[in-house]
Short mmCIF file of C-alpha atoms in Angstrom, two decimals:
data_model
loop_
_atom_site.label_atom_id
_atom_site.label_comp_id
_atom_site.label_asym_id
_atom_site.label_seq_id
_atom_site.Cartn_x
_atom_site.Cartn_y
_atom_site.Cartn_z
CA TYR V 1 11.58 -0.96 7.89
CA ARG V 2 8.44 0.55 5.76
CA VAL V 3 6.32 -1.07 7.89
CA VAL V 4 7.60 0.82 11.22
CA THR V 5 7.69 3.61 9.53
CA GLN V 6 4.02 3.61 8.45
CA LEU V 7 2.72 2.79 11.70
CA ARG V 8 4.81 5.58 13.11
CA GLU V 9 3.19 7.84 10.99
CA MET V 10 0.07 6.92 12.47
CA GLY V 11 0.95 7.40 15.89
CA LYS V 12 1.77 4.09 17.09
CA ASP V 13 4.37 3.16 19.38
CA VAL V 14 6.75 0.50 17.82
CA VAL V 15 9.40 -2.07 19.13
CA VAL V 16 11.49 -3.69 16.59
CA VAL V 17 13.34 -6.63 17.32
CA GLU V 18 16.52 -7.88 14.79
CA LYS V 19 18.55 -10.79 14.88
CA ARG V 20 21.95 -9.14 13.52
CA GLU V 21 23.61 -6.03 14.44
CA ASP V 22 24.45 -5.26 11.18
CA ALA V 23 21.30 -5.87 9.76
CA THR V 24 20.21 -3.33 6.93
CA PHE V 25 18.24 -0.26 8.41
CA VAL V 26 19.26 -1.05 11.88
CA SER V 27 21.55 2.46 11.99
CA ALA V 28 18.34 4.14 10.27
CA LEU V 29 15.90 2.66 12.71
CA ARG V 30 18.36 4.17 15.75
CA ASP V 31 19.03 7.37 14.25
CA GLU V 32 15.12 7.94 14.01
CA ASN V 33 15.30 6.78 17.91
CA VAL V 34 12.97 3.65 17.17
CA PRO V 35 13.36 1.17 20.33
CA LEU V 36 15.31 -1.63 18.99
CA LEU V 37 16.32 -4.91 20.54
CA ILE V 38 19.07 -7.13 19.20
CA ASP V 39 18.06 -10.32 20.06
CA ASP V 40 17.23 -13.88 18.92
CA THR V 41 13.10 -14.61 18.53
CA ARG V 42 14.05 -18.45 19.29
CA SER V 43 14.87 -17.12 22.78
CA PRO V 44 12.24 -17.64 25.47
CA LEU V 45 13.17 -14.18 26.87
CA CYS V 46 12.82 -12.25 23.71
CA LEU V 47 9.29 -11.55 23.41
CA PRO V 48 8.37 -10.67 26.97
CA ARG V 49 11.54 -8.16 27.00
CA THR V 50 9.32 -6.31 23.88
CA HIS V 51 6.09 -6.36 26.68
CA VAL V 52 4.11 -8.38 23.91
CA LYS V 53 2.00 -8.81 26.79
CA LYS V 54 0.85 -5.60 26.63
CA ALA V 55 1.03 -5.07 22.82
CA SER V 56 -2.10 -4.79 20.75
CA ALA V 57 -0.48 -6.48 17.82
CA ILE V 58 2.38 -7.97 16.60
CA VAL V 59 3.91 -8.17 13.08
CA CYS V 60 6.59 -11.01 12.13
CA ALA V 61 8.22 -10.14 9.08
CA THR V 62 11.26 -12.29 8.95
CA ASP V 63 12.47 -14.04 5.43
CA ASP V 64 11.68 -17.45 7.29
CA ASP V 65 8.34 -18.69 7.31
CA LEU V 66 8.80 -21.30 10.35
CA ALA V 67 10.46 -18.24 12.41
CA ASN V 68 7.51 -16.15 11.70
CA LEU V 69 4.94 -18.63 12.54
CA ASN V 70 6.83 -19.56 15.64
CA ILE V 71 6.96 -15.94 16.44
CA ALA V 72 2.91 -15.86 16.39
CA LEU V 73 2.30 -18.59 18.25
CA ASP V 74 4.75 -17.23 21.54
CA ALA V 75 3.05 -14.06 20.91
CA ARG V 76 -0.39 -15.77 21.09
CA ARG V 77 0.76 -17.56 24.03
CA LEU V 78 1.92 -14.76 25.92
CA ASN V 79 -0.99 -12.45 24.73
CA PRO V 80 -4.18 -14.19 23.80
CA GLY V 81 -6.02 -10.91 22.60
CA ILE V 82 -3.00 -9.99 20.32
CA ARG V 83 -3.54 -9.05 16.58
CA VAL V 84 -1.08 -11.26 14.41
CA VAL V 85 0.20 -10.28 11.13
CA ILE V 86 2.26 -12.89 9.52
CA ARG V 87 4.53 -12.60 6.07
CA LEU V 88 4.28 -16.21 4.88
CA PHE V 89 6.04 -16.86 1.09
CA ASP V 90 4.11 -20.09 1.09
CA ASP V 91 0.72 -19.02 -0.19
CA ASP V 92 -0.86 -22.40 0.89
CA LEU V 93 0.47 -22.50 4.42
CA GLY V 94 -1.21 -18.80 4.57
CA ALA V 95 -4.48 -19.91 3.73
CA LYS V 96 -4.39 -22.66 6.65
CA VAL V 97 -2.97 -20.13 9.11
CA ARG V 98 -5.59 -17.62 8.07
CA ASP V 99 -8.21 -19.99 8.50
CA THR V 100 -7.12 -21.94 11.64
CA PHE V 101 -5.25 -19.39 13.60
CA LYS V 102 -7.05 -16.11 12.95
CA ALA V 103 -4.24 -14.05 11.78
CA GLU V 104 -3.54 -11.92 8.86
CA ALA V 105 -1.10 -14.25 7.02
CA LEU V 106 0.01 -12.12 3.80
CA SER V 107 2.18 -13.30 1.21
CA SER V 108 4.86 -10.97 -0.19
CA SER V 109 4.43 -12.41 -3.70
CA SER V 110 0.64 -12.41 -3.99
CA LEU V 111 0.39 -8.77 -2.73
CA ALA V 112 2.80 -7.74 -5.39
CA ALA V 113 1.64 -9.95 -8.32
CA PRO V 114 -1.38 -7.46 -9.11
CA ALA V 115 1.10 -4.24 -9.02
CA MET V 116 3.67 -6.04 -11.25
CA ALA V 117 1.47 -7.16 -13.82
CA LEU V 118 -0.67 -4.03 -14.38
CA ALA V 119 2.97 -1.94 -14.28
CA ALA V 120 3.69 -4.01 -17.21
CA LEU V 121 0.13 -3.27 -19.24
CA ASP V 122 0.21 0.33 -17.86
CA PRO V 123 2.61 2.28 -16.01
CA ARG V 124 0.18 4.77 -15.47
CA LEU V 125 -1.52 2.66 -12.61
CA VAL V 126 0.36 3.72 -9.28
CA HIS V 127 -1.47 1.43 -7.00
CA SER V 128 -4.18 -2.06 -7.34
CA PHE V 129 -6.08 -4.21 -4.72
CA ARG V 130 -8.87 -6.34 -4.97
CA ILE V 131 -12.02 -6.00 -3.41
CA GLY V 132 -13.95 -9.47 -3.74
CA LYS V 133 -13.51 -10.61 -7.38
CA HIS V 134 -13.01 -6.88 -8.64
CA LEU V 135 -9.25 -5.39 -9.36
CA MET V 136 -9.46 -1.74 -8.18
CA VAL V 137 -6.81 0.59 -9.91
CA VAL V 138 -5.50 4.05 -8.83
CA SER V 139 -4.02 6.23 -11.42
CA LEU V 140 -3.01 10.03 -12.09
CA PHE V 141 -4.76 11.83 -14.66
CA VAL V 142 -4.13 15.12 -16.11
CA VAL V 143 -7.42 16.83 -17.18
CA ARG V 144 -7.53 17.63 -20.80
CA ASP V 145 -9.50 16.04 -23.62
CA GLY V 146 -13.14 14.92 -22.51
CA LEU V 147 -12.54 15.72 -18.56
CA PRO V 148 -12.94 19.65 -18.67
CA GLY V 149 -16.33 20.72 -17.86
CA LEU V 150 -17.45 17.65 -16.30
CA THR V 151 -17.77 17.63 -12.69
CA VAL V 152 -16.33 14.76 -9.91
CA SER V 153 -19.88 13.34 -9.80
CA GLN V 154 -20.08 13.34 -13.27
CA VAL V 155 -16.93 11.20 -13.91
CA ARG V 156 -17.95 8.76 -10.76
CA ASP V 157 -21.53 8.16 -12.23
CA ARG V 158 -20.50 7.84 -15.97
CA PHE V 159 -17.26 5.97 -15.52
CA GLY V 160 -17.19 4.39 -11.80
CA GLY V 161 -14.07 6.94 -10.92
CA LEU V 162 -13.89 8.21 -7.77
CA ALA V 163 -11.35 11.19 -7.41
CA LEU V 164 -9.43 10.63 -4.36
CA SER V 165 -7.41 14.20 -4.81
CA LEU V 166 -7.21 16.99 -6.96
CA ILE V 167 -4.09 19.42 -7.47
CA ARG V 168 -4.93 22.80 -9.06
CA GLY V 169 -2.04 25.25 -9.09
CA ALA V 170 -0.56 24.85 -5.60
CA GLU V 171 -3.52 23.66 -3.77
CA GLU V 172 -4.54 20.02 -3.16
CA THR V 173 -7.96 18.93 -2.16
CA LEU V 174 -8.52 15.18 -0.82
CA HIS V 175 -11.89 14.15 -1.79
CA PRO V 176 -12.98 17.03 -3.94
CA HIS V 177 -16.76 17.47 -3.86
CA GLY V 178 -19.17 16.37 -6.13
CA GLU V 179 -20.11 19.77 -7.51
CA VAL V 180 -16.54 20.42 -8.48
CA VAL V 181 -16.06 21.12 -12.21
CA PHE V 182 -12.67 19.79 -13.64
CA GLN V 183 -10.57 22.39 -15.06
CA ALA V 184 -7.97 21.66 -18.07
CA GLY V 185 -4.70 21.48 -16.17
CA ASP V 186 -6.01 19.90 -13.20
CA GLN V 187 -4.30 16.84 -11.91
CA VAL V 188 -6.42 14.44 -10.44
CA THR V 189 -6.03 10.93 -8.71
CA ILE V 190 -8.59 8.58 -9.47
CA GLN V 191 -9.94 5.20 -8.29
CA ALA V 192 -11.79 3.02 -10.51
CA SER V 193 -12.13 -0.84 -11.22
CA TYR V 194 -9.82 -1.69 -13.73
CA PRO V 195 -12.40 -1.94 -16.87
CA GLU V 196 -13.89 1.06 -15.72
CA TYR V 197 -10.12 2.68 -15.73
CA CYS V 198 -9.59 1.55 -19.42
CA THR V 199 -13.30 3.20 -20.40
CA LEU V 200 -12.16 6.15 -19.01
CA ARG V 201 -8.68 6.30 -20.62
CA VAL V 202 -10.43 5.66 -23.90
CA PHE V 203 -12.53 8.47 -23.31
CA THR V 204 -9.99 11.15 -22.41
CA GLY V 205 -8.03 9.97 -25.93
CA GLU V 206 -5.35 7.96 -23.69
CA SER V 207 -6.28 4.15 -24.47
CA GLU V 208 -2.53 3.51 -25.45
CA ALA V 209 -0.33 3.20 -22.76
CA PRO V 210 2.89 4.68 -22.59
CA ALA V 211 6.32 2.77 -22.13
CA TYR V 212 6.64 4.59 -19.03
CA ALA V 213 5.00 7.36 -16.73
CA ASP V 214 6.46 10.60 -15.34
CA HIS V 215 4.74 10.53 -11.81
CA ASP V 216 6.60 13.03 -10.34
CA ASN V 217 5.42 15.49 -12.71
CA PHE V 218 1.63 13.92 -13.30
CA LEU V 219 2.94 13.81 -17.03
CA MET V 220 2.54 11.11 -19.80
CA PRO V 221 5.41 11.05 -22.48
CA GLY V 222 4.54 13.08 -25.41
CA TYR V 223 2.59 15.55 -23.20
CA ARG V 224 3.71 19.02 -22.48
CA PRO V 225 1.89 21.84 -20.96
CA THR V 226 1.16 24.60 -23.31
CA GLY V 227 0.78 28.35 -22.56
#
């Protein structure tokens, strides 16, 4: 359901195949007018009913590795140029599929592992991903100690932190210009490598991670706005 929602937000047409009429999110998909086919993907007529021959991509995301692999193979047979994304719980199988089948094989556990591990260390981290060997993180900052008076470029050059968004008052700016000067009370989303992030937190006097983070209000435990 979340994959469907994301694709539709990006303006893509989506057809969903679900085996069970009473499955979770079937009603929600229908309420949102998403084309939905109740069918068994093992049926030779299932994928042709979805017009897979004209599809640009297929996402195989059942909870059965073998079923996902069979769906992918059938889709490639019907449409050799289709882009295939497969969710696999077996990491070893995922690596083999990725190398030999030329498909994007994603493991739910491996995708979730960095986020869960980092959340255990620091709940202020809202996202994490890897670029090669580098662990990248995204975190929310309320501009106070250290940051006021610095520019977006200075934070980038000194700490490696990229400002993704800046909220000042009622106005939000994506990718703020490098010459923008941080002001006390600004709410900024910063991306950096994990070591760079830790250095920046030390600089702002927030090296100790709280027990929780109130992301809705961009506040950390113990911090209350003044004035």
